[in-house]
Each structure stands twice: as structure tokens, then as C-alpha cells.
Amino acid sequence: MTARFEGKVALITGAASGIGRAAAIRFAQEGARVFCADLNLAGAQAVVAEIGGAAGSGAGAVQVDVADYASNQAMVAQVMEQAGRLDIAFLNAGLYGAAEGLDTVDEALFDKLIAVNLKGAFNGIKAVQPVIAQGGAVVVTASAAGVIGHPVNPAYSAAKHGVVGLVKSCVDAFAARGARINALCPGGVETPLIGAADVAMIDQQDLPRVPLRGIGRAQHVAEVALWLASPAAGFITGQAQVLDAALLSTFAPVTLPIGP
Ligand SMILES: NC(=O)c1ccc[n+]([C@@H]2O[C@H](COP(=O)([O-])OP(=O)(O)OC[C@H]3O[C@@H](n4cnc5c(N)ncnc54)[C@H](O)[C@@H]3O)[C@@H](O)[C@H]2O)c1
């Protein structure tokens, strides 16, 4: 196993579950000191325990409500106090909510989805920007629903479109500190967010085995987050990286009826 992040400090929100948990495990395996932040403190602590024996020991758990700016500030202050630096922020916490089309999205659900998914990203970006290290990287989880509309959950899609705009708009603020910022736009991923059980990690050799336009695994997204945060992606900033096994790229092959 390589150690791409030896000596680096990584903060991950939404780290108690799904994509955030997979990323916490992988960043730690590659040498980072990982801070797992989540509204669910017990869940974040469990992930810290899970990675405790990995190369990046010194991991810590932080409780945060990303929708609250002061809570984000306190999270970053805790990392700076304990680790003295912040190289990578994977701002990944998110909420899908119970939506089944426009009729089912009332004002309260709209406000909640915007507060966690869009304002939460803004709060995290604002809180980490003043302290991110030279050469650092921020990766923010948007969604494929941040690139095309999602009739089942319009508020979620609006929030994730907002995340993409926010990330693009913050490139200069991070470049001024010698740092990069990018968005991730996954297609469907098997996690509790879409009602699946939390996920097992997969063997590296199994990573490519995804059916086209199928459901991905949390680790697929984590691997791309690691790459975007690494020096190998040093020429990439302000991008919305789609990872969806071609869900948005092509129609599924169809057998066209043969005309007369
Ligand atoms: N699973 C998918 O199909 C999918 C697809 C595209 C994008 N995403 C995005 O990926 C990210 C991670 O989702 P996941 O699929 O791993 O879901 P998940 O439900 O497994 O994990 C989300 C985590 O965010 C935490 N969280 C929720 N609200 C929070 C708040 N206010 N403050 C702090 N933490 C909070 C939850 O406690 C949970 O641990 C989200 O931003 C989600 O919108 C998921």
C-alpha cells in the first residue's frame, strides 16, 4: 500500500457512514491523520476506532452540525488545536430526505435539504479556507443530481447544483492560499442515504467491476476523493467530477426496430 498522505491532516464530514466512512478508512490507510466529523458523534467515534490501527493513527472524532456555521468553526478549531494543520477537507456530509416528487416536498423539507446540503457546504468551505495548508485540497460532495435535474427530489437536486456553483466560485479564494477545491458528483451509491446497509470495503482488484449505469460502492467515491486531494491532481481545481459508470453520459444501448 502506498502512503500518499503521510504527514497530512485530513478532515472528513459525514464520516460516520457510507462514503465518508470509506474515505476515512482509505485516507488513514494512506498515512493521513484523519478527523472524522459527523452529527452522529458515536458513529464518528466508531469509525475512529475502526481506523485506530491503520497507519494514520492519531485519528479523532468531532461532532458537527454542518448546517450551523459556528459548529463548523468549532470543528476546524478542534482540528487546528489537536493537529496544528489542515491539508485536506472532504466536505461530504449530506441528507437526501423522504421525497417522491415535487408534490411531496414541502417548505420544511426544502429548507432542511438546502440547510444541510448547500449551506452546509458553504459553512465548511468558509471555515476551512482561512487555515487550509499550502498545497492543500478541498473536495466537496455534490451529486450527479447536481449536474442534471432529479424529478424525484427537486430540493436535493437544487442544493447539489448550488454546491457545484459554490465550488467553482471559490477557486480563487483557495488558489490565493495555494490550495485547490473540487466537487464530486457521484451517481447512485450503495449507502444508508439511499436505504442500503452500510458497506463493506472492497478489494482493490474488485474496484473496476461495476455494471454500466449501475449502483456504485462508497469506496468508488472515496478513491476519487483521495485522487482529487492528492498531488497527482495538482492541475485540477474548480471541477465537478462526475463518477457514475456512464449514467449521465449515454443512453443505454437499445435495439432499434428495423424499418420497412
Ligand atoms: N448515496 C448516494 O447515492 C449518493 C449519490 C450522490 C451523492 N451523494 C452524497 O454523498 C454524501 C455522503 O452520502 P452517503 O451516501 O455516504 O450517505 P450516508 O447517509 O451514509 O452518510 C451521510 C452522513 O452525513 C451525516 N450528516 C447528515 N446530516 C448532517 C449534518 N447536519 N451535520 C453533520 N453530518 C451530517 C450523517 O450522520 C451520515 O453519517 C452526501 O453529501 C450525499 O448527498 C450520495
Tab-separated table of C-alpha atoms and ligand atoms in Angstrom:
chain	number	residue	atom	x	y	z
A	1	MET	CA	0.000	0.000	0.000
A	2	THR	CA	1.339	3.454	-0.916
A	3	ALA	CA	1.268	6.300	1.599
A	4	ARG	CA	0.185	9.279	-0.459
A	5	PHE	CA	-0.806	11.283	2.615
A	6	GLU	CA	1.983	10.643	5.104
A	7	GLY	CA	2.277	13.644	7.437
A	8	LYS	CA	-1.004	15.153	6.176
A	9	VAL	CA	-4.093	16.003	8.205
A	10	ALA	CA	-7.489	15.256	6.680
A	11	LEU	CA	-10.893	16.383	7.928
A	12	ILE	CA	-13.913	14.440	6.654
A	13	THR	CA	-17.528	15.397	7.319
A	14	GLY	CA	-20.270	12.799	7.151
A	15	ALA	CA	-17.572	10.363	8.239
A	16	ALA	CA	-19.807	8.154	10.393
A	17	SER	CA	-21.333	6.369	7.414
A	18	GLY	CA	-21.197	5.492	3.733
A	19	ILE	CA	-18.831	7.496	1.538
A	20	GLY	CA	-17.322	9.461	4.436
A	21	ARG	CA	-16.537	6.305	6.374
A	22	ALA	CA	-14.927	4.665	3.339
A	23	ALA	CA	-12.854	7.801	2.749
A	24	ALA	CA	-11.769	7.945	6.405
A	25	ILE	CA	-10.537	4.356	6.179
A	26	ARG	CA	-8.697	4.959	2.900
A	27	PHE	CA	-7.084	8.285	3.910
A	28	ALA	CA	-5.869	6.620	7.109
A	29	GLN	CA	-4.538	3.613	5.199
A	30	GLU	CA	-2.523	6.049	3.095
A	31	GLY	CA	-0.925	7.708	6.093
A	32	ALA	CA	-3.150	10.707	6.855
A	33	ARG	CA	-4.126	11.714	10.353
A	34	VAL	CA	-7.907	11.695	9.936
A	35	PHE	CA	-10.531	13.696	11.816
A	36	CYS	CA	-13.957	12.110	11.446
A	37	ALA	CA	-16.717	14.690	11.809
A	38	ASP	CA	-20.428	13.959	11.881
A	39	LEU	CA	-23.680	14.921	13.568
A	40	ASN	CA	-23.613	11.321	14.775
A	41	LEU	CA	-20.689	11.503	17.219
A	42	ALA	CA	-20.963	7.860	18.301
A	43	GLY	CA	-20.804	6.821	14.646
A	44	ALA	CA	-17.745	9.012	14.040
A	45	GLN	CA	-16.086	7.537	17.138
A	46	ALA	CA	-16.788	4.031	15.862
A	47	VAL	CA	-15.032	4.853	12.582
A	48	VAL	CA	-12.084	6.301	14.508
A	49	ALA	CA	-11.904	3.031	16.440
A	50	GLU	CA	-12.067	1.130	13.152
A	51	ILE	CA	-9.077	3.027	11.717
A	52	GLY	CA	-7.227	3.225	15.007
A	53	GLY	CA	-4.760	0.570	13.990
A	54	ALA	CA	-4.170	1.947	10.495
A	55	ALA	CA	-1.057	3.836	9.500
A	56	GLY	CA	-2.641	7.211	10.173
A	57	SER	CA	-3.091	6.837	13.921
A	58	GLY	CA	-3.899	9.998	15.848
A	59	ALA	CA	-7.361	9.998	14.315
A	60	GLY	CA	-10.020	11.938	16.164
A	61	ALA	CA	-13.799	12.271	16.220
A	62	VAL	CA	-15.600	15.601	16.125
A	63	GLN	CA	-19.297	16.332	16.439
A	64	VAL	CA	-20.556	18.856	13.908
A	65	ASP	CA	-23.843	20.073	12.544
A	66	VAL	CA	-22.729	21.264	9.125
A	67	ALA	CA	-25.877	23.380	8.791
A	68	ASP	CA	-24.646	25.582	11.633
A	69	TYR	CA	-21.710	27.887	10.892
A	70	ALA	CA	-20.479	28.152	14.480
A	71	SER	CA	-20.401	24.362	14.681
A	72	ASN	CA	-18.173	24.245	11.575
A	73	GLN	CA	-15.854	26.841	13.094
A	74	ALA	CA	-15.611	24.808	16.289
A	75	MET	CA	-14.844	21.652	14.262
A	76	VAL	CA	-11.984	23.332	12.428
A	77	ALA	CA	-10.698	24.902	15.656
A	78	GLN	CA	-10.573	21.431	17.237
A	79	VAL	CA	-8.529	20.057	14.328
A	80	MET	CA	-6.119	23.005	14.426
A	81	GLU	CA	-5.746	22.725	18.199
A	82	GLN	CA	-5.061	18.977	18.113
A	83	ALA	CA	-3.100	18.635	14.861
A	84	GLY	CA	-1.806	22.146	14.188
A	85	ARG	CA	-2.553	21.967	10.456
A	86	LEU	CA	-5.207	21.050	7.909
A	87	ASP	CA	-4.173	19.732	4.492
A	88	ILE	CA	-7.344	18.095	3.202
A	89	ALA	CA	-11.014	18.778	3.818
A	90	PHE	CA	-13.519	16.319	2.378
A	91	LEU	CA	-16.805	18.162	2.940
A	92	ASN	CA	-19.136	15.272	2.350
A	93	ALA	CA	-21.989	15.329	4.892
A	94	GLY	CA	-25.367	15.268	3.227
A	95	LEU	CA	-29.018	14.398	3.540
A	96	TYR	CA	-31.466	13.037	0.965
A	97	GLY	CA	-34.787	13.148	2.844
A	98	ALA	CA	-38.033	11.393	2.033
A	99	ALA	CA	-39.043	12.900	-1.285
A	100	GLU	CA	-41.107	11.281	-4.011
A	101	GLY	CA	-41.605	14.123	-6.469
A	102	LEU	CA	-42.442	17.826	-6.216
A	103	ASP	CA	-45.807	17.157	-4.550
A	104	THR	CA	-44.064	15.598	-1.564
A	105	VAL	CA	-41.516	18.373	-0.975
A	106	ASP	CA	-42.943	20.945	1.413
A	107	GLU	CA	-41.254	24.131	2.611
A	108	ALA	CA	-39.814	22.467	5.709
A	109	LEU	CA	-38.153	19.671	3.699
A	110	PHE	CA	-36.875	22.169	1.115
A	111	ASP	CA	-35.326	24.314	3.873
A	112	LYS	CA	-33.765	21.261	5.552
A	113	LEU	CA	-32.221	19.914	2.342
A	114	ILE	CA	-30.815	23.332	1.446
A	115	ALA	CA	-29.539	23.890	5.005
A	116	VAL	CA	-27.593	20.620	5.196
A	117	ASN	CA	-26.532	20.109	1.588
A	118	LEU	CA	-25.900	23.669	0.348
A	119	LYS	CA	-25.456	25.886	3.380
A	120	GLY	CA	-23.552	23.024	4.984
A	121	ALA	CA	-21.065	23.057	2.101
A	122	PHE	CA	-20.789	26.847	2.294
A	123	ASN	CA	-20.201	26.714	6.047
A	124	GLY	CA	-17.485	24.099	5.678
A	125	ILE	CA	-15.762	25.956	2.869
A	126	LYS	CA	-15.846	29.227	4.845
A	127	ALA	CA	-14.482	27.553	7.956
A	128	VAL	CA	-11.569	25.711	6.325
A	129	GLN	CA	-10.425	28.375	3.829
A	130	PRO	CA	-8.531	30.566	6.312
A	131	VAL	CA	-6.440	27.663	7.628
A	132	ILE	CA	-6.005	25.240	4.715
A	133	ALA	CA	-2.332	24.471	4.189
A	134	GLN	CA	-0.279	25.470	1.147
A	135	GLY	CA	-0.717	22.638	-1.369
A	136	GLY	CA	-3.930	21.610	0.352
A	137	ALA	CA	-7.135	20.405	-1.238
A	138	VAL	CA	-10.846	20.621	-0.561
A	139	VAL	CA	-13.252	18.106	-2.070
A	140	VAL	CA	-16.978	18.735	-1.683
A	141	THR	CA	-19.527	16.013	-2.345
A	142	ALA	CA	-22.223	17.214	-4.717
A	143	SER	CA	-24.050	14.621	-6.831
A	144	ALA	CA	-24.971	13.595	-10.346
A	145	ALA	CA	-28.193	15.338	-9.278
A	146	GLY	CA	-26.067	18.490	-9.121
A	147	VAL	CA	-25.459	18.236	-12.858
A	148	ILE	CA	-28.879	17.197	-14.169
A	149	GLY	CA	-32.331	17.600	-12.652
A	150	HIS	CA	-33.822	14.972	-10.350
A	151	PRO	CA	-37.631	14.986	-10.532
A	152	VAL	CA	-37.921	12.693	-7.504
A	153	ASN	CA	-36.130	15.168	-5.235
A	154	PRO	CA	-36.033	18.702	-6.685
A	155	ALA	CA	-34.774	20.364	-3.497
A	156	TYR	CA	-31.871	17.927	-3.177
A	157	SER	CA	-31.007	18.500	-6.827
A	158	ALA	CA	-31.207	22.287	-6.400
A	159	ALA	CA	-28.923	22.120	-3.362
A	160	LYS	CA	-26.379	19.958	-5.195
A	161	HIS	CA	-26.443	22.252	-8.262
A	162	GLY	CA	-25.715	25.027	-5.759
A	163	VAL	CA	-22.747	23.106	-4.386
A	164	VAL	CA	-21.232	22.896	-7.870
A	165	GLY	CA	-21.634	26.665	-8.354
A	166	LEU	CA	-20.202	27.338	-4.930
A	167	VAL	CA	-17.127	25.218	-5.574
A	168	LYS	CA	-16.456	26.880	-8.930
A	169	SER	CA	-16.865	30.280	-7.301
A	170	CYS	CA	-14.341	29.582	-4.545
A	171	VAL	CA	-11.414	28.558	-6.749
A	172	ASP	CA	-9.654	31.910	-6.425
A	173	ALA	CA	-10.086	32.123	-2.665
A	174	PHE	CA	-8.310	28.763	-2.332
A	175	ALA	CA	-5.726	29.470	-5.039
A	176	ALA	CA	-4.724	32.511	-3.003
A	177	ARG	CA	-3.664	30.046	-0.311
A	178	GLY	CA	-2.008	27.648	-2.781
A	179	ALA	CA	-4.882	25.212	-2.429
A	180	ARG	CA	-7.444	23.584	-4.723
A	181	ILE	CA	-11.171	22.933	-4.484
A	182	ASN	CA	-13.264	20.476	-6.498
A	183	ALA	CA	-16.714	18.900	-6.372
A	184	LEU	CA	-17.528	15.208	-6.660
A	185	CYS	CA	-20.707	14.205	-8.471
A	186	PRO	CA	-21.430	10.539	-7.813
A	187	GLY	CA	-24.293	8.637	-9.373
A	188	GLY	CA	-26.197	6.195	-7.170
A	189	VAL	CA	-24.042	4.762	-4.400
A	190	GLU	CA	-24.984	1.888	-2.105
A	191	THR	CA	-25.122	3.610	1.298
A	192	PRO	CA	-27.672	4.258	4.064
A	193	LEU	CA	-28.569	7.531	2.269
A	194	ILE	CA	-30.483	5.511	-0.314
A	195	GLY	CA	-31.702	2.919	2.172
A	196	ALA	CA	-28.903	0.378	1.780
A	197	ALA	CA	-26.995	-1.138	4.657
A	198	ASP	CA	-23.592	0.389	5.329
A	199	VAL	CA	-20.963	-1.041	3.155
A	200	ALA	CA	-18.058	-3.376	3.262
A	201	MET	CA	-14.790	-2.172	1.800
A	202	ILE	CA	-13.872	-3.896	-1.436
A	203	ASP	CA	-10.702	-5.486	-2.636
A	204	GLN	CA	-8.682	-3.206	-4.896
A	205	GLN	CA	-8.958	-5.725	-7.732
A	206	ASP	CA	-12.761	-5.594	-7.498
A	207	LEU	CA	-12.985	-1.803	-7.865
A	208	PRO	CA	-13.393	-1.851	-11.653
A	209	ARG	CA	-16.227	-4.380	-11.556
A	210	VAL	CA	-19.196	-2.061	-11.863
A	211	PRO	CA	-22.014	-2.601	-14.273
A	212	LEU	CA	-22.512	0.342	-16.607
A	213	ARG	CA	-25.059	2.816	-15.199
A	214	GLY	CA	-25.268	0.709	-12.065
A	215	ILE	CA	-25.050	1.489	-8.366
A	216	GLY	CA	-21.519	2.158	-7.128
A	217	ARG	CA	-19.926	1.444	-3.781
A	218	ALA	CA	-18.824	4.025	-1.233
A	219	GLN	CA	-15.227	3.087	-1.853
A	220	HIS	CA	-15.523	4.008	-5.542
A	221	VAL	CA	-16.275	7.571	-4.467
A	222	ALA	CA	-13.648	7.532	-1.724
A	223	GLU	CA	-10.929	6.531	-4.193
A	224	VAL	CA	-11.732	9.510	-6.421
A	225	ALA	CA	-11.795	11.842	-3.410
A	226	LEU	CA	-8.315	10.586	-2.488
A	227	TRP	CA	-7.053	11.147	-6.002
A	228	LEU	CA	-8.527	14.667	-6.218
A	229	ALA	CA	-6.932	15.510	-2.873
A	230	SER	CA	-3.545	14.150	-3.944
A	231	PRO	CA	-0.707	15.988	-5.681
A	232	ALA	CA	-1.416	13.871	-8.792
A	233	ALA	CA	-4.473	16.096	-9.320
A	234	GLY	CA	-2.454	19.294	-8.807
A	235	PHE	CA	-3.648	20.818	-12.108
A	236	ILE	CA	-7.326	20.229	-11.297
A	237	THR	CA	-9.363	22.868	-9.488
A	238	GLY	CA	-12.882	24.214	-9.911
A	239	GLN	CA	-14.135	20.999	-11.473
A	240	ALA	CA	-17.289	18.988	-10.920
A	241	GLN	CA	-16.013	15.434	-11.310
A	242	VAL	CA	-18.795	13.064	-12.302
A	243	LEU	CA	-18.347	9.414	-11.319
A	244	ASP	CA	-21.390	7.425	-12.303
A	245	ALA	CA	-20.409	4.487	-14.555
A	246	ALA	CA	-21.798	6.467	-17.507
A	247	LEU	CA	-25.251	7.049	-16.028
A	248	LEU	CA	-25.262	10.611	-17.406
A	249	SER	CA	-23.097	10.082	-20.468
A	250	THR	CA	-25.020	7.841	-22.812
A	251	PHE	CA	-28.386	6.262	-23.327
A	252	ALA	CA	-28.358	2.575	-22.540
A	253	PRO	CA	-27.936	0.570	-25.735
A	254	VAL	CA	-31.273	-0.122	-27.365
A	255	THR	CA	-32.236	-2.428	-30.162
A	256	LEU	CA	-33.939	-0.173	-32.640
A	257	PRO	CA	-36.841	-1.599	-34.579
A	258	ILE	CA	-35.859	-2.210	-38.152
A	259	GLY	CA	-37.961	-0.126	-40.514
A	260	PRO	CA	-39.736	-1.433	-43.588
B	1	LIG	N1	-25.518	7.506	-1.792
B	1	LIG	C1	-25.737	8.090	-2.971
B	1	LIG	O1	-26.386	7.517	-3.883
B	1	LIG	C2	-25.176	9.459	-3.232
B	1	LIG	C3	-25.128	9.901	-4.564
B	1	LIG	C4	-24.620	11.173	-4.829
B	1	LIG	C5	-24.180	11.970	-3.800
B	1	LIG	N2	-24.245	11.524	-2.512
B	1	LIG	C6	-23.760	12.406	-1.455
B	1	LIG	O2	-22.695	11.771	-0.811
B	1	LIG	C7	-22.569	12.311	0.515
B	1	LIG	C8	-22.428	11.170	1.514
B	1	LIG	O3	-23.622	10.428	1.472
B	1	LIG	P1	-23.684	8.863	1.764
B	1	LIG	O4	-24.327	8.244	0.596
B	1	LIG	O5	-22.391	8.362	2.258
B	1	LIG	O6	-24.796	8.893	2.923
B	1	LIG	P2	-24.828	8.376	4.438
B	1	LIG	O7	-26.215	8.643	4.879
B	1	LIG	O8	-24.277	7.005	4.525
B	1	LIG	O9	-23.812	9.368	5.165
B	1	LIG	C9	-24.115	10.723	5.361
B	1	LIG	C10	-23.529	11.159	6.686
B	1	LIG	O10	-23.770	12.579	6.834
B	1	LIG	C11	-24.124	12.800	8.192
B	1	LIG	N3	-24.911	14.032	8.328
B	1	LIG	C12	-26.185	14.251	7.907
B	1	LIG	N4	-26.564	15.488	8.262
B	1	LIG	C13	-25.513	16.060	8.897
B	1	LIG	C14	-25.309	17.323	9.499
B	1	LIG	N5	-26.271	18.259	9.524
B	1	LIG	N6	-24.108	17.584	10.046
B	1	LIG	C15	-23.136	16.640	10.040
B	1	LIG	N7	-23.275	15.417	9.500
B	1	LIG	C16	-24.459	15.132	8.944
B	1	LIG	C17	-24.933	11.576	8.587
B	1	LIG	O11	-24.985	11.428	10.003
B	1	LIG	C18	-24.171	10.468	7.885
B	1	LIG	O12	-23.173	9.899	8.706
B	1	LIG	C19	-23.778	13.193	0.721
B	1	LIG	O13	-23.432	14.542	0.508
B	1	LIG	C20	-24.740	12.733	-0.366
B	1	LIG	O14	-25.663	13.739	-0.733
B	1	LIG	C21	-24.712	10.272	-2.213
